[in-house]
């Protein structure tokens, strides 16, 4: 096994834990995003009884939302502009997972219950 020099390991650790100097948020979150990452997108109603949800972008930047079933098959792909909203219909019964991306960075994971 090859050994990594100590100074390289230290630099890599420092890079992994850098924070935005202004907001103190982790570097992977955009500094202009004033909401915490969990507040960027809301999904309502959750749980849903008719397989229909409304996905709302609460941020001032565009986001991409991907919905998956329990077998990780993509059910829907959304592109929401700033403060945009889109309705998704026909969700199957069960647990639906979703992932939100902003600037090609995953910022939120969540679940929707469809009854």
Short mmCIF file of N, CA and C in Angstrom, two decimals:
data_model
loop_
_atom_site.label_atom_id
_atom_site.label_comp_id
_atom_site.label_asym_id
_atom_site.label_seq_id
_atom_site.Cartn_x
_atom_site.Cartn_y
_atom_site.Cartn_z
N UNK A 1 0.85 -1.18 0.00
CA UNK A 1 0.00 0.00 0.00
C UNK A 1 0.89 1.24 0.00
N UNK A 2 0.55 2.18 -0.83
CA UNK A 2 1.35 3.39 -0.97
C UNK A 2 0.99 4.37 0.13
N UNK A 3 1.98 5.02 0.70
CA UNK A 3 1.73 6.01 1.74
C UNK A 3 1.63 7.40 1.13
N UNK A 4 0.70 8.18 1.62
CA UNK A 4 0.51 9.56 1.18
C UNK A 4 1.28 10.45 2.14
N UNK A 5 2.10 11.36 1.59
CA UNK A 5 2.83 12.28 2.48
C UNK A 5 1.86 13.05 3.36
N UNK A 6 2.29 13.33 4.58
CA UNK A 6 1.44 13.97 5.57
C UNK A 6 0.89 15.32 5.10
N UNK A 7 1.71 16.13 4.44
CA UNK A 7 1.25 17.44 4.02
C UNK A 7 0.14 17.34 2.98
N UNK A 8 0.16 16.32 2.15
CA UNK A 8 -0.91 16.14 1.17
C UNK A 8 -2.20 15.74 1.88
N UNK A 9 -2.09 14.87 2.85
CA UNK A 9 -3.27 14.45 3.61
C UNK A 9 -3.88 15.63 4.35
N UNK A 10 -3.06 16.50 4.92
CA UNK A 10 -3.55 17.68 5.64
C UNK A 10 -4.27 18.62 4.67
N UNK A 11 -3.68 18.86 3.51
CA UNK A 11 -4.31 19.75 2.53
C UNK A 11 -5.64 19.18 2.07
N UNK A 12 -5.71 17.89 1.83
CA UNK A 12 -6.97 17.28 1.41
C UNK A 12 -8.03 17.40 2.50
N UNK A 13 -7.64 17.21 3.75
CA UNK A 13 -8.59 17.36 4.86
C UNK A 13 -9.10 18.80 4.96
N UNK A 14 -8.19 19.76 4.81
CA UNK A 14 -8.59 21.15 4.88
C UNK A 14 -9.55 21.51 3.75
N UNK A 15 -9.28 21.00 2.56
CA UNK A 15 -10.17 21.27 1.44
C UNK A 15 -11.55 20.66 1.66
N UNK A 16 -11.59 19.52 2.28
CA UNK A 16 -12.87 18.85 2.52
C UNK A 16 -13.74 19.60 3.51
N UNK A 17 -13.13 20.36 4.40
CA UNK A 17 -13.89 21.03 5.45
C UNK A 17 -13.91 22.54 5.33
N UNK A 18 -13.65 23.06 4.14
CA UNK A 18 -13.68 24.51 3.97
C UNK A 18 -15.11 25.01 4.08
N UNK A 19 -15.24 26.21 4.56
CA UNK A 19 -16.56 26.83 4.69
C UNK A 19 -16.54 28.17 3.99
N UNK A 20 -17.69 28.60 3.56
CA UNK A 20 -17.84 29.91 2.94
C UNK A 20 -17.54 30.97 4.00
N UNK A 21 -16.64 31.89 3.69
CA UNK A 21 -16.18 32.86 4.68
C UNK A 21 -17.29 33.80 5.14
N UNK A 22 -18.27 34.06 4.29
CA UNK A 22 -19.33 35.00 4.65
C UNK A 22 -20.39 34.35 5.51
N UNK A 23 -20.91 33.21 5.08
CA UNK A 23 -22.06 32.62 5.77
C UNK A 23 -21.71 31.50 6.73
N UNK A 24 -20.51 30.92 6.59
CA UNK A 24 -20.13 29.82 7.45
C UNK A 24 -20.79 28.51 7.07
N UNK A 25 -21.46 28.48 5.90
CA UNK A 25 -22.09 27.24 5.45
C UNK A 25 -21.07 26.37 4.75
N UNK A 26 -21.31 25.08 4.68
CA UNK A 26 -20.38 24.22 3.97
C UNK A 26 -20.18 24.70 2.54
N UNK A 27 -18.99 24.50 2.00
CA UNK A 27 -18.64 25.03 0.69
C UNK A 27 -19.52 24.48 -0.42
N UNK A 28 -20.12 23.30 -0.25
CA UNK A 28 -20.92 22.75 -1.33
C UNK A 28 -22.25 23.46 -1.51
N UNK A 29 -22.65 24.31 -0.57
CA UNK A 29 -23.87 25.08 -0.71
C UNK A 29 -23.53 26.47 -1.22
N UNK A 30 -24.30 26.94 -2.16
CA UNK A 30 -24.04 28.23 -2.77
C UNK A 30 -24.25 29.34 -1.75
N UNK A 31 -23.34 30.29 -1.69
CA UNK A 31 -23.40 31.33 -0.66
C UNK A 31 -24.58 32.29 -0.83
N UNK A 32 -25.17 32.37 -2.03
CA UNK A 32 -26.31 33.26 -2.18
C UNK A 32 -27.61 32.60 -1.74
N UNK A 33 -27.54 31.33 -1.38
CA UNK A 33 -28.72 30.60 -0.94
C UNK A 33 -28.97 30.93 0.53
N UNK A 34 -29.94 31.80 0.80
CA UNK A 34 -30.18 32.26 2.16
C UNK A 34 -30.94 31.23 3.00
N UNK A 35 -31.74 30.37 2.37
CA UNK A 35 -32.44 29.33 3.11
C UNK A 35 -31.46 28.20 3.41
N UNK A 36 -31.76 27.45 4.43
CA UNK A 36 -30.98 26.26 4.65
C UNK A 36 -31.34 25.30 3.53
N UNK A 37 -30.44 24.40 3.15
CA UNK A 37 -30.71 23.51 2.03
C UNK A 37 -32.03 22.76 2.14
N UNK A 38 -32.44 22.41 3.34
CA UNK A 38 -33.69 21.66 3.48
C UNK A 38 -34.91 22.51 3.12
N UNK A 39 -34.79 23.83 3.12
CA UNK A 39 -35.90 24.71 2.82
C UNK A 39 -35.97 25.13 1.36
N UNK A 40 -35.01 24.71 0.56
CA UNK A 40 -34.96 25.15 -0.83
C UNK A 40 -36.18 24.66 -1.61
N UNK A 41 -36.58 23.42 -1.38
CA UNK A 41 -37.71 22.84 -2.09
C UNK A 41 -38.71 22.28 -1.09
N UNK A 42 -40.00 22.50 -1.35
CA UNK A 42 -41.03 21.88 -0.51
C UNK A 42 -41.93 21.01 -1.40
N UNK A 43 -42.39 19.90 -0.82
CA UNK A 43 -43.27 18.97 -1.52
C UNK A 43 -44.54 18.84 -0.69
N UNK A 44 -45.68 19.19 -1.29
CA UNK A 44 -46.96 19.12 -0.56
C UNK A 44 -48.03 18.50 -1.45
N UNK A 45 -49.02 17.83 -0.94
CA UNK A 45 -49.09 17.34 0.43
C UNK A 45 -48.22 16.10 0.59
N UNK A 46 -47.77 15.89 1.78
CA UNK A 46 -46.98 14.71 2.09
C UNK A 46 -47.41 14.20 3.45
N UNK A 47 -48.14 13.13 3.54
CA UNK A 47 -48.40 12.13 2.50
C UNK A 47 -49.50 12.57 1.53
N UNK A 48 -49.48 11.96 0.34
CA UNK A 48 -50.51 12.22 -0.66
C UNK A 48 -51.43 11.00 -0.75
N UNK A 49 -52.71 11.26 -0.94
CA UNK A 49 -53.66 10.15 -1.03
C UNK A 49 -54.09 9.87 -2.47
N UNK A 50 -53.83 10.81 -3.37
CA UNK A 50 -54.25 10.62 -4.77
C UNK A 50 -53.08 10.55 -5.75
N UNK A 51 -51.85 10.45 -5.26
CA UNK A 51 -50.69 10.34 -6.14
C UNK A 51 -50.30 11.65 -6.81
N UNK A 52 -50.76 12.77 -6.25
CA UNK A 52 -50.45 14.09 -6.81
C UNK A 52 -49.76 14.94 -5.75
N UNK A 53 -48.63 15.55 -6.12
CA UNK A 53 -47.93 16.47 -5.22
C UNK A 53 -47.56 17.72 -5.99
N UNK A 54 -47.35 18.79 -5.25
CA UNK A 54 -46.85 20.03 -5.82
C UNK A 54 -45.45 20.27 -5.27
N UNK A 55 -44.50 20.46 -6.18
CA UNK A 55 -43.11 20.71 -5.81
C UNK A 55 -42.86 22.19 -6.03
N UNK A 56 -42.40 22.88 -4.98
CA UNK A 56 -42.18 24.32 -5.03
C UNK A 56 -40.72 24.64 -4.75
N UNK A 57 -40.14 25.47 -5.61
CA UNK A 57 -38.78 25.96 -5.41
C UNK A 57 -38.87 27.26 -4.62
N UNK A 58 -38.37 27.28 -3.40
CA UNK A 58 -38.42 28.46 -2.55
C UNK A 58 -37.19 29.34 -2.68
N UNK A 59 -36.29 28.98 -3.58
CA UNK A 59 -35.02 29.68 -3.71
C UNK A 59 -35.05 30.65 -4.88
N UNK A 60 -34.02 31.47 -4.98
CA UNK A 60 -33.91 32.44 -6.07
C UNK A 60 -33.06 31.91 -7.22
N UNK A 61 -32.69 30.64 -7.16
CA UNK A 61 -31.93 30.01 -8.25
C UNK A 61 -32.68 28.78 -8.73
N UNK A 62 -32.43 28.41 -9.96
CA UNK A 62 -33.05 27.22 -10.55
C UNK A 62 -32.58 25.95 -9.85
N UNK A 63 -33.49 24.97 -9.73
CA UNK A 63 -33.14 23.67 -9.17
C UNK A 63 -33.68 22.57 -10.08
N UNK A 64 -33.11 21.39 -9.96
CA UNK A 64 -33.58 20.19 -10.66
C UNK A 64 -33.99 19.19 -9.61
N UNK A 65 -35.16 18.58 -9.80
CA UNK A 65 -35.69 17.62 -8.84
C UNK A 65 -35.96 16.31 -9.57
N UNK A 66 -35.48 15.22 -8.99
CA UNK A 66 -35.67 13.89 -9.57
C UNK A 66 -36.43 13.03 -8.57
N UNK A 67 -37.50 12.36 -9.04
CA UNK A 67 -38.31 11.49 -8.19
C UNK A 67 -38.09 10.04 -8.62
N UNK A 68 -37.94 9.14 -7.62
CA UNK A 68 -37.66 7.73 -7.87
C UNK A 68 -38.61 6.85 -7.07
N UNK A 69 -38.94 5.67 -7.64
CA UNK A 69 -39.74 4.71 -6.88
C UNK A 69 -38.82 3.84 -6.02
N UNK A 70 -39.39 2.82 -5.37
CA UNK A 70 -38.61 1.99 -4.45
C UNK A 70 -37.55 1.16 -5.15
N UNK A 71 -37.67 0.98 -6.47
CA UNK A 71 -36.68 0.23 -7.23
C UNK A 71 -35.67 1.16 -7.92
N UNK A 72 -35.68 2.42 -7.52
CA UNK A 72 -34.80 3.46 -8.07
C UNK A 72 -35.03 3.72 -9.55
N UNK A 73 -36.26 3.52 -10.01
CA UNK A 73 -36.64 3.89 -11.36
C UNK A 73 -37.09 5.35 -11.33
N UNK A 74 -36.54 6.17 -12.23
CA UNK A 74 -36.92 7.58 -12.23
C UNK A 74 -38.37 7.74 -12.68
N UNK A 75 -39.16 8.39 -11.86
CA UNK A 75 -40.57 8.62 -12.16
C UNK A 75 -40.79 9.98 -12.81
N UNK A 76 -40.00 10.96 -12.41
CA UNK A 76 -40.19 12.31 -12.92
C UNK A 76 -38.90 13.11 -12.77
N UNK A 77 -38.71 14.03 -13.70
CA UNK A 77 -37.56 14.93 -13.67
C UNK A 77 -38.11 16.34 -13.85
N UNK A 78 -37.85 17.21 -12.87
CA UNK A 78 -38.38 18.56 -12.90
C UNK A 78 -37.27 19.58 -12.96
N UNK A 79 -37.50 20.64 -13.71
CA UNK A 79 -36.59 21.78 -13.72
C UNK A 79 -37.42 22.98 -13.27
N UNK A 80 -37.12 23.46 -12.07
CA UNK A 80 -37.90 24.55 -11.49
C UNK A 80 -37.10 25.84 -11.48
N UNK A 81 -37.64 26.85 -12.12
CA UNK A 81 -36.98 28.16 -12.09
C UNK A 81 -37.13 28.76 -10.70
N UNK A 82 -36.47 29.88 -10.47
CA UNK A 82 -36.56 30.55 -9.17
C UNK A 82 -38.01 30.79 -8.80
N UNK A 83 -38.36 30.41 -7.58
CA UNK A 83 -39.72 30.56 -7.05
C UNK A 83 -40.76 29.83 -7.89
N UNK A 84 -40.33 28.84 -8.66
CA UNK A 84 -41.24 28.08 -9.52
C UNK A 84 -41.98 26.99 -8.77
N UNK A 85 -43.03 26.47 -9.42
CA UNK A 85 -43.87 25.44 -8.82
C UNK A 85 -44.36 24.53 -9.94
N UNK A 86 -44.39 23.23 -9.66
CA UNK A 86 -44.87 22.29 -10.66
C UNK A 86 -45.60 21.14 -9.96
N UNK A 87 -46.67 20.69 -10.59
CA UNK A 87 -47.45 19.60 -10.04
C UNK A 87 -47.05 18.28 -10.72
N UNK A 88 -46.94 17.23 -9.90
CA UNK A 88 -46.62 15.89 -10.40
C UNK A 88 -47.81 15.00 -10.08
N UNK A 89 -48.30 14.30 -11.10
CA UNK A 89 -49.46 13.43 -10.91
C UNK A 89 -49.09 11.99 -11.23
N UNK A 90 -49.94 11.07 -10.83
CA UNK A 90 -49.77 9.67 -11.17
C UNK A 90 -48.68 8.94 -10.41
N UNK A 91 -48.35 9.42 -9.22
CA UNK A 91 -47.33 8.72 -8.43
C UNK A 91 -47.91 7.40 -7.92
N UNK A 92 -47.11 6.33 -7.99
CA UNK A 92 -47.60 5.03 -7.51
C UNK A 92 -47.67 5.01 -5.98
N UNK A 93 -48.43 4.07 -5.45
CA UNK A 93 -48.52 3.93 -4.00
C UNK A 93 -47.18 3.43 -3.46
N UNK A 94 -46.82 3.93 -2.28
CA UNK A 94 -45.57 3.53 -1.65
C UNK A 94 -44.71 4.73 -1.31
N UNK A 95 -43.44 4.46 -1.11
CA UNK A 95 -42.50 5.52 -0.76
C UNK A 95 -41.78 6.00 -2.02
N UNK A 96 -41.83 7.28 -2.25
CA UNK A 96 -41.15 7.91 -3.38
C UNK A 96 -40.00 8.71 -2.80
N UNK A 97 -38.81 8.56 -3.34
CA UNK A 97 -37.68 9.37 -2.89
C UNK A 97 -37.42 10.46 -3.93
N UNK A 98 -36.86 11.56 -3.45
CA UNK A 98 -36.50 12.63 -4.38
C UNK A 98 -35.16 13.21 -3.99
N UNK A 99 -34.48 13.76 -5.00
CA UNK A 99 -33.20 14.42 -4.79
C UNK A 99 -33.22 15.75 -5.52
N UNK A 100 -32.73 16.78 -4.86
CA UNK A 100 -32.73 18.14 -5.40
C UNK A 100 -31.28 18.54 -5.70
N UNK A 101 -31.07 19.08 -6.89
CA UNK A 101 -29.75 19.56 -7.30
C UNK A 101 -29.83 21.05 -7.61
N UNK A 102 -28.78 21.75 -7.21
CA UNK A 102 -28.64 23.16 -7.55
C UNK A 102 -27.20 23.35 -8.00
N UNK A 103 -27.01 23.89 -9.19
CA UNK A 103 -25.66 24.05 -9.77
C UNK A 103 -24.91 22.72 -9.79
N UNK A 104 -25.60 21.65 -10.19
CA UNK A 104 -25.03 20.30 -10.29
C UNK A 104 -24.52 19.74 -8.97
N UNK A 105 -25.03 20.25 -7.86
CA UNK A 105 -24.65 19.76 -6.54
C UNK A 105 -25.92 19.29 -5.84
N UNK A 106 -25.88 18.09 -5.30
CA UNK A 106 -27.02 17.56 -4.56
C UNK A 106 -27.14 18.33 -3.25
N UNK A 107 -28.32 18.93 -3.02
CA UNK A 107 -28.50 19.74 -1.81
C UNK A 107 -29.59 19.21 -0.89
N UNK A 108 -30.40 18.26 -1.37
CA UNK A 108 -31.47 17.76 -0.51
C UNK A 108 -31.93 16.38 -0.98
N UNK A 109 -32.19 15.51 -0.01
CA UNK A 109 -32.82 14.22 -0.25
C UNK A 109 -34.09 14.18 0.58
N UNK A 110 -35.12 13.55 0.04
CA UNK A 110 -36.36 13.47 0.81
C UNK A 110 -37.23 12.31 0.37
N UNK A 111 -38.33 12.13 1.11
CA UNK A 111 -39.27 11.05 0.82
C UNK A 111 -40.68 11.60 0.75
N UNK A 112 -41.47 10.99 -0.12
CA UNK A 112 -42.89 11.29 -0.24
C UNK A 112 -43.63 9.98 0.01
N UNK A 113 -44.66 10.03 0.81
CA UNK A 113 -45.49 8.85 1.04
C UNK A 113 -46.73 8.99 0.18
N UNK A 114 -46.97 7.99 -0.67
CA UNK A 114 -48.15 7.97 -1.52
C UNK A 114 -49.04 6.83 -1.06
N UNK A 115 -50.24 7.17 -0.56
CA UNK A 115 -51.16 6.14 -0.01
C UNK A 115 -52.22 5.75 -1.02
#
